[in-house]
Short mmCIF file of C-alpha atoms and ligand atoms in Angstrom, two decimals:
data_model
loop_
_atom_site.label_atom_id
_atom_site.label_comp_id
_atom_site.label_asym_id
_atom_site.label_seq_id
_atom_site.Cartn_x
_atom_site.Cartn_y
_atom_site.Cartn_z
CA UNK A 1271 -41.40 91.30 -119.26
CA UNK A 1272 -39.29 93.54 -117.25
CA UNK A 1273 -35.87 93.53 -119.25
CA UNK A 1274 -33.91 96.41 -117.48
CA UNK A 1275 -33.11 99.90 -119.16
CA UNK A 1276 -30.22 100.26 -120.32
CA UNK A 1277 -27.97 103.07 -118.71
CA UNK A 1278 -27.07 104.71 -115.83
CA UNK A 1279 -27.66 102.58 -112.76
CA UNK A 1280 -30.40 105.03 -111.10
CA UNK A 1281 -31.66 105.66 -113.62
CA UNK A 1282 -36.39 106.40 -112.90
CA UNK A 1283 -37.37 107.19 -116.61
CA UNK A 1284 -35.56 106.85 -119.66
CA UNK A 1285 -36.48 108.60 -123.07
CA UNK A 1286 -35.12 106.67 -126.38
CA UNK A 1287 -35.44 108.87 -129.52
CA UNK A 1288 -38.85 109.35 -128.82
CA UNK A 1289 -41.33 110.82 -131.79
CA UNK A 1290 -44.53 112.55 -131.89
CA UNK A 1291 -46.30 113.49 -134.86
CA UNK A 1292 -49.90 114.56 -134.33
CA UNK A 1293 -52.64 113.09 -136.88
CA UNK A 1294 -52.95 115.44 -139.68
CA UNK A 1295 -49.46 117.42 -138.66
CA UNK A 1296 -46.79 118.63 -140.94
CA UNK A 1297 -43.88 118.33 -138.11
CA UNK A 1298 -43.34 116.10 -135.19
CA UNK A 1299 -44.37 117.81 -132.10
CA UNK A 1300 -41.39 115.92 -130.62
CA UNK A 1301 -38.61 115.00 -132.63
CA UNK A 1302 -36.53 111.99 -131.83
CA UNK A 1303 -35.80 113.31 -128.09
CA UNK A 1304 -33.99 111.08 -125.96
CA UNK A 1305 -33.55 111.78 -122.01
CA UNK A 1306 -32.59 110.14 -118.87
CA UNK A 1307 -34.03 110.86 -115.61
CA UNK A 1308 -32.22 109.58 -112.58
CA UNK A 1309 -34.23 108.23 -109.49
CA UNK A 1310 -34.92 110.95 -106.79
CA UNK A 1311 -34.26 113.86 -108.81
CA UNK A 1312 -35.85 116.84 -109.73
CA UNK A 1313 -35.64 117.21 -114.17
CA UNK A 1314 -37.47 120.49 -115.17
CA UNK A 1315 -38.38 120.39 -118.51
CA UNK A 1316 -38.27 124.25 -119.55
CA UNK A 1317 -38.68 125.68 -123.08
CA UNK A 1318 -41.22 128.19 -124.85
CA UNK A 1319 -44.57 127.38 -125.43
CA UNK A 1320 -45.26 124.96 -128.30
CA UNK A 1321 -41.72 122.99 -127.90
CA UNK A 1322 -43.32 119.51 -127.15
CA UNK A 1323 -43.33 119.83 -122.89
CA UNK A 1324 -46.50 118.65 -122.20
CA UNK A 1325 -46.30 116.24 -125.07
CA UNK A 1326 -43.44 114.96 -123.56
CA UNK A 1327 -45.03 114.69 -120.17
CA UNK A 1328 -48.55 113.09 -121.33
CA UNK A 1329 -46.14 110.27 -123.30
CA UNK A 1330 -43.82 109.06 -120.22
CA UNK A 1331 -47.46 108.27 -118.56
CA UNK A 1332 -49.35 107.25 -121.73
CA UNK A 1333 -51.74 109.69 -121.80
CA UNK A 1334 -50.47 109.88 -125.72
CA UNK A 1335 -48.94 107.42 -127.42
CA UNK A 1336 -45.63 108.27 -128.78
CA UNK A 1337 -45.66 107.45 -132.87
CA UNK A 1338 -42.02 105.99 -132.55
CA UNK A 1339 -39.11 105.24 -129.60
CA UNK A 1340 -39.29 103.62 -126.07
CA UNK A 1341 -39.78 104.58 -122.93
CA UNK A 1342 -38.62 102.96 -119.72
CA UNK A 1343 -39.65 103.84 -116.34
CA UNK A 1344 -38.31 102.16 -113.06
CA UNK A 1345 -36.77 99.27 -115.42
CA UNK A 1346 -39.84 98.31 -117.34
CA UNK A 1347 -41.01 98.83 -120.56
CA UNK A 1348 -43.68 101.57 -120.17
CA UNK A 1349 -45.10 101.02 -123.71
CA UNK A 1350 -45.77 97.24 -123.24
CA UNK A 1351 -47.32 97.93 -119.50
CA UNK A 1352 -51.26 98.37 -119.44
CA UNK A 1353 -51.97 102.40 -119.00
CA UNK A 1354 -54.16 102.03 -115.39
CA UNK A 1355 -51.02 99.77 -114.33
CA UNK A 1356 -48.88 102.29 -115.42
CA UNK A 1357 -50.27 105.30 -113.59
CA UNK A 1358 -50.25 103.40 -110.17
CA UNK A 1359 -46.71 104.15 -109.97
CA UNK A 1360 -47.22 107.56 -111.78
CA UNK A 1361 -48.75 110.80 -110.19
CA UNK A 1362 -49.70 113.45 -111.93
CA UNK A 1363 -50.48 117.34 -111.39
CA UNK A 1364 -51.69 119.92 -113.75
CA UNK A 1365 -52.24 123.37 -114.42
CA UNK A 1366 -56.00 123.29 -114.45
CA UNK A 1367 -55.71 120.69 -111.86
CA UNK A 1368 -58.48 118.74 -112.85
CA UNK A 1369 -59.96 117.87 -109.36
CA UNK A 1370 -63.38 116.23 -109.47
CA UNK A 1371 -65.82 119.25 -108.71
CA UNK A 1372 -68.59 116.79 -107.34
CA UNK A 1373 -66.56 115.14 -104.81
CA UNK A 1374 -65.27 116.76 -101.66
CA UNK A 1375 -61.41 117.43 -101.26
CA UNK A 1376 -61.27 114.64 -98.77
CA UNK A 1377 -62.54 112.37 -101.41
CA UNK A 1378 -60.36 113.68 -103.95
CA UNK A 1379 -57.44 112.83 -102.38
CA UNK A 1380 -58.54 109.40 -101.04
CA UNK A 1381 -59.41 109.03 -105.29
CA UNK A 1382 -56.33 106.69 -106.49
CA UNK A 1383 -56.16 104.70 -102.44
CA UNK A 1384 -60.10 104.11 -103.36
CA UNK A 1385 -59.16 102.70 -106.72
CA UNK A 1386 -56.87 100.83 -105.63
CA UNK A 1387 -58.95 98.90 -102.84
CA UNK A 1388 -57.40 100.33 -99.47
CA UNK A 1389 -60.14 99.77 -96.29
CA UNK A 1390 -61.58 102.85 -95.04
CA UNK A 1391 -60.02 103.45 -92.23
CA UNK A 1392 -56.36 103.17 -93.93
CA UNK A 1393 -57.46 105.63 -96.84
CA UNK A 1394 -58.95 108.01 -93.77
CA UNK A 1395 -55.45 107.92 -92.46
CA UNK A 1396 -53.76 108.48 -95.52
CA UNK A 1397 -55.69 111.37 -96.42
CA UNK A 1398 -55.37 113.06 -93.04
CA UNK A 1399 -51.35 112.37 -93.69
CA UNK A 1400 -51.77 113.71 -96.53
CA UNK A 1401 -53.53 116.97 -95.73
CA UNK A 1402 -50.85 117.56 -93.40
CA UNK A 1403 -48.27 116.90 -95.75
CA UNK A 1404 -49.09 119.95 -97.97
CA UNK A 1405 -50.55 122.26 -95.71
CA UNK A 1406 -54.35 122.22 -95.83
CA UNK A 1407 -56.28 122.69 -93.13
CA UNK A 1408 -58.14 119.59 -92.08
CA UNK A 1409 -61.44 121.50 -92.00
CA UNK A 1410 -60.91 121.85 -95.81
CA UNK A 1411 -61.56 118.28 -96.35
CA UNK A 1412 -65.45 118.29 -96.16
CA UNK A 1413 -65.67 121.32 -98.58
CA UNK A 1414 -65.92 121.29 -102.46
CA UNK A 1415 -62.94 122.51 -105.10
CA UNK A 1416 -64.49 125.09 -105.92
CA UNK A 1417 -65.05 126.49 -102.11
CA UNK A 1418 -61.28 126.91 -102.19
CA UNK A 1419 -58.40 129.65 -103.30
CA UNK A 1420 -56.75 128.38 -106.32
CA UNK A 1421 -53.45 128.03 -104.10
CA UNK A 1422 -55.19 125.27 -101.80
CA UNK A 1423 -56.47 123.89 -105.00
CA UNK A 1424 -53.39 123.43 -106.12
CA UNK A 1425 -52.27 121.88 -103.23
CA UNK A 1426 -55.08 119.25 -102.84
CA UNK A 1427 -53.86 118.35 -106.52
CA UNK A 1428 -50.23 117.62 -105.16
CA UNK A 1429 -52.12 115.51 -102.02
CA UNK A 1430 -54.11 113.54 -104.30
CA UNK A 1431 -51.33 113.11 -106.64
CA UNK A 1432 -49.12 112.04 -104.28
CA UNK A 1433 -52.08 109.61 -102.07
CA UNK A 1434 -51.04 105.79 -103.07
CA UNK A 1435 -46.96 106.97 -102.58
CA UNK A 1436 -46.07 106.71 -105.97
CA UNK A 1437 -42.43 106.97 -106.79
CA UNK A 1438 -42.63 108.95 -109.85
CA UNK A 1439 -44.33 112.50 -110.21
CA UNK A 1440 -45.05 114.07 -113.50
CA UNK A 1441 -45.85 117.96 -113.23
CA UNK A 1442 -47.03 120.03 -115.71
CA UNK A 1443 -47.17 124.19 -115.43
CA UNK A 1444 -48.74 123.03 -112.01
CA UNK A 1445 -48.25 126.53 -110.66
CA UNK A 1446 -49.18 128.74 -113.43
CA UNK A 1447 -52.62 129.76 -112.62
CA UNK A 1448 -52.17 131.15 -109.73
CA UNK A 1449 -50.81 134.53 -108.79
CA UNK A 1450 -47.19 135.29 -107.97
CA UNK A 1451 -47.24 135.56 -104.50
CA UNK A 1452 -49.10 132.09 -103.98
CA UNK A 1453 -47.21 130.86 -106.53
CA UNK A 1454 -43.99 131.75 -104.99
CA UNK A 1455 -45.57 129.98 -101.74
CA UNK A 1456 -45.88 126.69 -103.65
CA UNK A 1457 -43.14 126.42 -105.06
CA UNK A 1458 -41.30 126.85 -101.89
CA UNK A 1459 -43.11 123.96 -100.32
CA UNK A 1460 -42.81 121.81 -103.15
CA UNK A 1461 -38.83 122.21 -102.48
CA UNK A 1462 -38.98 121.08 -98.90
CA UNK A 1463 -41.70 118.62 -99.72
CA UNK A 1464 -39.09 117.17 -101.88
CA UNK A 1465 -36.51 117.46 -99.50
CA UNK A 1466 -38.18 114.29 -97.60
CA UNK A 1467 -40.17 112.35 -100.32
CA UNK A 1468 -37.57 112.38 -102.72
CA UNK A 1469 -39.40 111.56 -105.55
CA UNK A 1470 -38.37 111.19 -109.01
CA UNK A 1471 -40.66 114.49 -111.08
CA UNK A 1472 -40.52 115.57 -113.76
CA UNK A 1473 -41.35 119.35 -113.93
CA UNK A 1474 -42.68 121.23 -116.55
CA UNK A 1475 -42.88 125.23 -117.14
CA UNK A 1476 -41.63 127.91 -119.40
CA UNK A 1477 -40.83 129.88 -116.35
CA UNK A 1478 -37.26 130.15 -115.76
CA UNK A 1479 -36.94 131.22 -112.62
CA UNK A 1480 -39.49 128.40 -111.51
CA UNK A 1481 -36.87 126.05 -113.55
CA UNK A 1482 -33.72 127.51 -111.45
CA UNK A 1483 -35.02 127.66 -108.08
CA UNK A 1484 -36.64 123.63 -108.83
CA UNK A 1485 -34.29 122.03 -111.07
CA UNK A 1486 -31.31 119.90 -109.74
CA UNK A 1487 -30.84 119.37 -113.69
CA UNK A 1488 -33.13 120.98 -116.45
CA UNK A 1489 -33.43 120.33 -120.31
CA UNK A 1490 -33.80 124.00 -122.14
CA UNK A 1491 -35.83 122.84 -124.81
CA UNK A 1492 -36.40 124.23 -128.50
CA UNK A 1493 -39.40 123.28 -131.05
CA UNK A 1494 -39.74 120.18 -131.58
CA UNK A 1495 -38.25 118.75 -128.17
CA UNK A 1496 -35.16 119.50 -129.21
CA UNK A 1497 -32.85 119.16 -126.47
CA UNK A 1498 -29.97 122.53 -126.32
CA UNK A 1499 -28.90 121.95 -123.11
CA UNK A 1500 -28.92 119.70 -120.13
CA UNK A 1501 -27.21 120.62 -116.88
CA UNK A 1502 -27.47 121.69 -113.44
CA UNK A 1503 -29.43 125.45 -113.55
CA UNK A 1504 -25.20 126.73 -112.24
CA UNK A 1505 -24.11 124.78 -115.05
CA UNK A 1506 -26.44 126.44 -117.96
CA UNK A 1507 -26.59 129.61 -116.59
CA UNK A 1508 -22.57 129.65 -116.48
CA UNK A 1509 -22.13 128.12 -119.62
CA UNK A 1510 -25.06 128.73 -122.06
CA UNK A 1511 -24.24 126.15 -124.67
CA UNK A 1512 -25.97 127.83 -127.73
CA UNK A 1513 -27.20 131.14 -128.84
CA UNK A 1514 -30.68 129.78 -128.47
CA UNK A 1515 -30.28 128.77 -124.89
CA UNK A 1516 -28.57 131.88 -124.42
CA UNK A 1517 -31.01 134.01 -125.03
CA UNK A 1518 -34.15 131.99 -123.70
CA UNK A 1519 -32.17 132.85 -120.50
CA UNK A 1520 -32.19 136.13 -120.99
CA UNK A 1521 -30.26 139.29 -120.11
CA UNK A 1522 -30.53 139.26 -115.94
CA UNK A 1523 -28.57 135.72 -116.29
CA UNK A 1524 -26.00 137.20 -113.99
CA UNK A 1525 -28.95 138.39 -111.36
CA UNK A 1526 -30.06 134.80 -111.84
CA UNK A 1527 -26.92 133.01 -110.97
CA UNK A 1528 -26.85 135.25 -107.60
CA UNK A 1529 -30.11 133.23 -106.54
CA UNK A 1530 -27.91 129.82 -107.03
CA UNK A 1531 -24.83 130.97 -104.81
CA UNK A 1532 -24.93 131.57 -101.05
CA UNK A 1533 -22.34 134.01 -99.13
CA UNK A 1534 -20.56 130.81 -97.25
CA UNK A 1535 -19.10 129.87 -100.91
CA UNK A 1536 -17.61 133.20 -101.26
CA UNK A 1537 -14.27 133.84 -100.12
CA UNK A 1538 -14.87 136.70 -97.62
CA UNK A 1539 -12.65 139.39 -96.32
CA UNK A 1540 -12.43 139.56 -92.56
CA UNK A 1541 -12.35 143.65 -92.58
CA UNK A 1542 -10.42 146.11 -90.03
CA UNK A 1543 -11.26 143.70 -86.94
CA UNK A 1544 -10.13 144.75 -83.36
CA UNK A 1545 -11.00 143.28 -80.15
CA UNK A 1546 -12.86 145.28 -77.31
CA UNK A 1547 -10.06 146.19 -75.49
CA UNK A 1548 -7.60 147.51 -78.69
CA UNK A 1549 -5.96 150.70 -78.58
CA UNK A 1550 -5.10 152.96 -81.16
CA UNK A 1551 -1.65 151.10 -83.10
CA UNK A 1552 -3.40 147.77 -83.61
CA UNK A 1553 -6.78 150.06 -85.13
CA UNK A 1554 -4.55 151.92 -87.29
CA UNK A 1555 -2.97 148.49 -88.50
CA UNK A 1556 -6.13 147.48 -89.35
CA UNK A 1557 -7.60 150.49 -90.72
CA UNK A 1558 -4.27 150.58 -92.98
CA UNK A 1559 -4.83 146.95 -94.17
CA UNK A 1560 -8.38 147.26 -95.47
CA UNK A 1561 -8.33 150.88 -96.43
CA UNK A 1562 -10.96 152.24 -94.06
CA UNK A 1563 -11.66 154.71 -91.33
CA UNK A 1564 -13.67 152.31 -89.08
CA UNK A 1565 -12.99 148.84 -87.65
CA UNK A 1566 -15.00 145.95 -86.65
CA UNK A 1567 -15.39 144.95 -83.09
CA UNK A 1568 -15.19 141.51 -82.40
CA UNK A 1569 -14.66 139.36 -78.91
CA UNK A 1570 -14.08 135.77 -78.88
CA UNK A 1571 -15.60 135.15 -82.84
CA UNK A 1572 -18.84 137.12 -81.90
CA UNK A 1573 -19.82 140.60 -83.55
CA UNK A 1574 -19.92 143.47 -80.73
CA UNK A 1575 -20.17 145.88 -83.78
CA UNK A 1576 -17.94 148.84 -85.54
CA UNK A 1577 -16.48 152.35 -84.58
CA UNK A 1578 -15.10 155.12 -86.08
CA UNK A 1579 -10.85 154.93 -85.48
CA UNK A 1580 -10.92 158.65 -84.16
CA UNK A 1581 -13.26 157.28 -81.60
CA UNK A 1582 -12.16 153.91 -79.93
CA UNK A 1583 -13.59 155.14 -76.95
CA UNK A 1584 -17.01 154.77 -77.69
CA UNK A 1585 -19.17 151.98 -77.24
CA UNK A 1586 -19.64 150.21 -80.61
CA UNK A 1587 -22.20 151.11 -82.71
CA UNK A 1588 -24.46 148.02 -84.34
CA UNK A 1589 -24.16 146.84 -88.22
CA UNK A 1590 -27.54 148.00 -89.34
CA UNK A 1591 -27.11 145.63 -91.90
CA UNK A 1592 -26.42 141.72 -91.60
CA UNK A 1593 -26.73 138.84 -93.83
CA UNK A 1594 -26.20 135.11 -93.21
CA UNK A 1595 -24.01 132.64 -94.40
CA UNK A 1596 -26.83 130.60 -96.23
CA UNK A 1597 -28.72 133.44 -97.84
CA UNK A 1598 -28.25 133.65 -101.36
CA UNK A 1599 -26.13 136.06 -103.08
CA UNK A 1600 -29.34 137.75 -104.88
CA UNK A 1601 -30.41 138.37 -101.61
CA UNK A 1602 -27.05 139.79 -100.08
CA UNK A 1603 -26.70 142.26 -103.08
CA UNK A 1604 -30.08 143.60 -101.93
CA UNK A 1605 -29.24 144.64 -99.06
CA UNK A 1606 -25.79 145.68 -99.99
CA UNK A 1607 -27.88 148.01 -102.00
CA UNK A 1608 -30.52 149.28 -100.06
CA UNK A 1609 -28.83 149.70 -96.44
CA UNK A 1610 -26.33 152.06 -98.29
CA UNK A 1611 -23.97 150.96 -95.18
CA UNK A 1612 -21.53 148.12 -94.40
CA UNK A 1613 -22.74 144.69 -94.19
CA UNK A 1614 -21.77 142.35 -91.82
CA UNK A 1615 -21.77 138.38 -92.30
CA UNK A 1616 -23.23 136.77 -89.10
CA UNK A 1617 -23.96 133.65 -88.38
CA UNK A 1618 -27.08 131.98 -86.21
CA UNK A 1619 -25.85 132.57 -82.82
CA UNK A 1620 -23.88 135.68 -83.33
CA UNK A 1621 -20.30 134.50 -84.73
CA UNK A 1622 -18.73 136.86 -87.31
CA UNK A 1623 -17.77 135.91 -90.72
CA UNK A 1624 -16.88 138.67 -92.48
CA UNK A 1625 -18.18 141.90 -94.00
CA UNK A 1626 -19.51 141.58 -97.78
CA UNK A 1627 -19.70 144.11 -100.37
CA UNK A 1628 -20.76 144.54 -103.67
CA UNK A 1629 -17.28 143.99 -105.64
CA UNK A 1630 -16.88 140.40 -103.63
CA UNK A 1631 -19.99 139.57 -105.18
CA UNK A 1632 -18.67 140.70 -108.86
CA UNK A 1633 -15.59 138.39 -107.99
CA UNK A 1634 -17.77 135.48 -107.08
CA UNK A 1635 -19.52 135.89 -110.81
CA UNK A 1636 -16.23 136.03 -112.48
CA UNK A 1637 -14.46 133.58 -110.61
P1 ADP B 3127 -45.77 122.92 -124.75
O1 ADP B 3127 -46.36 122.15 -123.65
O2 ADP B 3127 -44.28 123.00 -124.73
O3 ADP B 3127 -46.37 124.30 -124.88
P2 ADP B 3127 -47.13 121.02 -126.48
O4 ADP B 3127 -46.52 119.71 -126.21
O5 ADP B 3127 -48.46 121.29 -125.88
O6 ADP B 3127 -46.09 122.18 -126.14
O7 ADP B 3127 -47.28 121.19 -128.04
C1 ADP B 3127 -46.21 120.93 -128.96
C2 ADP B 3127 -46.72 121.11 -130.38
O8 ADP B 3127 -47.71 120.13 -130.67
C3 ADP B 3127 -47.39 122.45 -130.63
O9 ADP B 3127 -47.07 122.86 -131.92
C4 ADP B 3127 -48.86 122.12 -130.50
O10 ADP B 3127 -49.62 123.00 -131.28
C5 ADP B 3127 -48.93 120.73 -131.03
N1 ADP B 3127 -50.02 119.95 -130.40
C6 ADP B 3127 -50.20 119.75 -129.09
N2 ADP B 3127 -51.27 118.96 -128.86
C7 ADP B 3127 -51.79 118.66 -130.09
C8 ADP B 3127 -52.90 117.89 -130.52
N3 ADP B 3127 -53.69 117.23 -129.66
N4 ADP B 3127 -53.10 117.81 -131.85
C9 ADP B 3127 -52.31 118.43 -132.74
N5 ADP B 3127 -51.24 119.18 -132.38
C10 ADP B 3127 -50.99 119.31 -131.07
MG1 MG B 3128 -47.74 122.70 -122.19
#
C-alpha cells in the first residue's frame, strides 16, 4: 500500500506524534514528537544527551519500533514496509561506525551492492566511485578497519553508507569520535559532498556548532523529544524561541551568528577612495567624508592600496590585511582583530569592495 503522506509536497520523512516508551521505563524516551523532513535537505537533530536523538533516528529506519504514531518516508508507510526493504532506501552512519572488522574496506563498502545482487564488475566500479567520492585513497581498499585512522574510518562508513545510492541518509554523532581537527575535516566534506548528492539526512549531534555549520533547518530538542524550536540555524540563533533553547545555545550566540553571515551581505562603506592620479582637494574631500588621515587608492575598481594624505606623493603602500566577499563574518572579525590595521574587502581578481571594520560588523548583528 503506498497511500501518500500527507503534507508538504517534498516532503522525504514525516514524523506523526511518534512515542517511545522503553520496556520497564517510567517516561517515554520520545514523547508524541511529530516532524517533517523535506526531500534534499539537511535536518540536524540537536539536543543534550538523553533527549530521544538516537531514538528518534533508530525509529525512522526501524531499528526500534516506535510504541505509538506513524512514520512515512518517501510516501510510504514505513511501519507497514518489511525492515531489510526499508533500509535499501535508507543509509546509515554511526559514531562507532560499526564496519565489519573481518572484511577489507573494499568489501565493506561493496556490503549493501553485494546484498543486493549487483555483478562484480558493477559493485568493483561502484566502490572505486565510491572511494573517490569521500576521499580515500584507493590503496586503502585492500586493508582492514582497523589498519586505518579513525578519520578514514569514518569515511569508509559514509562510502558504504552511501554504496546502493540511497536517497535517504540517517546520521548519528557520526563525527564524534574523532578529534577536532579531523573532525572539522569531515564535516567540511560532508557539506560539499552534499552539495552534489543532495540527499535527504537526517543529522544527529549535541554539538552545536556541528548543527550550525550542517543544518539548513535543525530541531533543538529537550527530554523527551520535545521539539523547542525548528528553524534555519539564522533563524534560532536570531530568535531563540524559549529560555531553554536559549540557553542550550549558549552565551557566544552572537560569535555564532558571525559564522552564518558573509561580508557581501553587509552593507559596506567605500572609505576615503582616490584614484592614482588625485591631488590634494579631492584627498582632503575624502579624508573629510570618512573621518581619516589616509585614503584608499583605487584605479578602474581594482585596489592599488592606501597612503597617508600628507604624502600623496608616495607610491601606495599595500593593505596588510584583506578579506573576501564570501568569507564569513567570524572570520572577518578575526582579522579585524589581529592585523590591528585597516582591512580591505577584495574580491578574486583584485576588485575593491570596501574596507570593513569592527562596528560594521556590530551593525550587521543588530540590524
Ligand atoms: P540521545 O541520543 O539524545 O542521547 P537516546 O535516544 O539514546 O538519547 O535516549 C533517550 C532516553 O531513552 C534516555 O533517557 C535513555 O537512557 C533512554 N534509553 C535509550 N535506549 C534505551 C534502551 N534500550 N532501554 C531503555 N532506555 C533507553
Ligand atoms: Mg545518541
Amino acid at each position: 500500500m503506498t497511500e501518500g503522506a500527507p503534507g508538504h509536497s517534498s516532503t522525504a520523512i514525516r514524523l506523526e506524534d511518534v512515542c517511545k516508551t522503553y520496556p520497564g521505563s517510567a517516561h517515554p524516551a520520545v514523547e508524541s514528537l511529530s516532524l517533517e523532513i523535506r526531500a534534499g535537505e539537511v535536518m540536524v537533530l540537536v539536543g543534550p544527551s538523553g533527549c530521544g536523538k538516537t531514538t528518534t533516528l533508530k525509529m525512522i529506519n526501524r531499528i526500534i519500533e516506535p510504541t505509538s504514531g506513524r512514520i512515512w518516508i518517501e510516501g510510504t508507510d514505513a511501519l507497514t514496509t518489511p525492515p531489510h526493504v526499508l533500509r535499501r532506501g535508507i543509509g546509515y552512519v554511526i559514531q562507532q561506525v560499526g564496519l565489519f572488522p573481518h572484511r577489507t574496506v573494499g568489501e565493506n563498502i561493496a556490503t549493501v551492492p553485494e546484498l543486493l545482487g549487483w555483478e562484480e564488475g558493477a559493485v568493483k566500479r561502484r566502490v572505486a566511485e565510491l572511494a573517490k567520492l569521500v576521499g580515500l585513497d584507493p590503496e586503502l581498499l585492500g586493508r582492514y578497519p582497523a589498519q586505518l585512522s579513525g578519520g578514514q574510518q569514518q569515511r569508509v562508513g559514509v562510502a558504504r553508507a552511501l554504496a546502493a545510492d540511497p536517497p535517504v541518509l540517517l546520521m548519528d554523532e557520526p563525527f564524534a569520535a574523532v578529534d577536532p581537527i579531523v573532525r572539522q575535516r569531515l564535516q567540511e566534506e560532508l557539506v560539499s559532498l552534499q552539495r552534489r548528492l543532495r540527499k535527504t539526512i537526517v543529522f544527529v549531534t549535541h554539538d552545536l556548532d556541528e548543527a550550525i555549520l550542517l543544518a539548513d533547518r535543525m530541531a533543538v530538542l529537550n527530554l523527551g523529544g520535545k521539539i523547542e524550536q525548528l528553524g534555519t540555524p539564522a533563524e534560532i540563533l536570531a530568535n531563540p524561541a524559549t529560555p531553554f533553547v536559549e540557553s542550550f545555545l549558549g552565551r557566544e550566540r552572537g560569535l555564532r551568528r558571525l559564522s552564518l553571515l558573509t561580508v557581501e551581505e553587509i552593507d559596506l562603506e567605500k572609505g576615503p577612495v582616490v584614484g592614482p592620479g588625485d591631488g590634494p582637494s579631492a584627498a582632503g574631500q575624502a579624508m573629510d567624508r570618512y573621518g581619516t588621515d589616509w585614503v584608499v587608492v583605487v584605479e578602474d575598481g581594482r585596489l592599488l592600496g592606501w597612503k597617508w594624505g600628507a604624502d600623496l606623493a608616495d607610491e601606495p603602500h599595500g593593505f596588510r590585511a584583506s578579506v573576501a566577499p564570501s568569507d564569513t563574518l567570524r572570520r572577518a572579525l578575526d582579522v579585524i582583530l589581529t592585523s590591528h590595521t585597516q582591512v580591505a574587502v577584495v574580491e578574486e581578481g583584485g576588485r575593491y569592495l570596501g574596507i570593513i571594520d569592527a562596528a560594521a560588523i556590530g551593525r550587521a548583528l543588530a540590524g
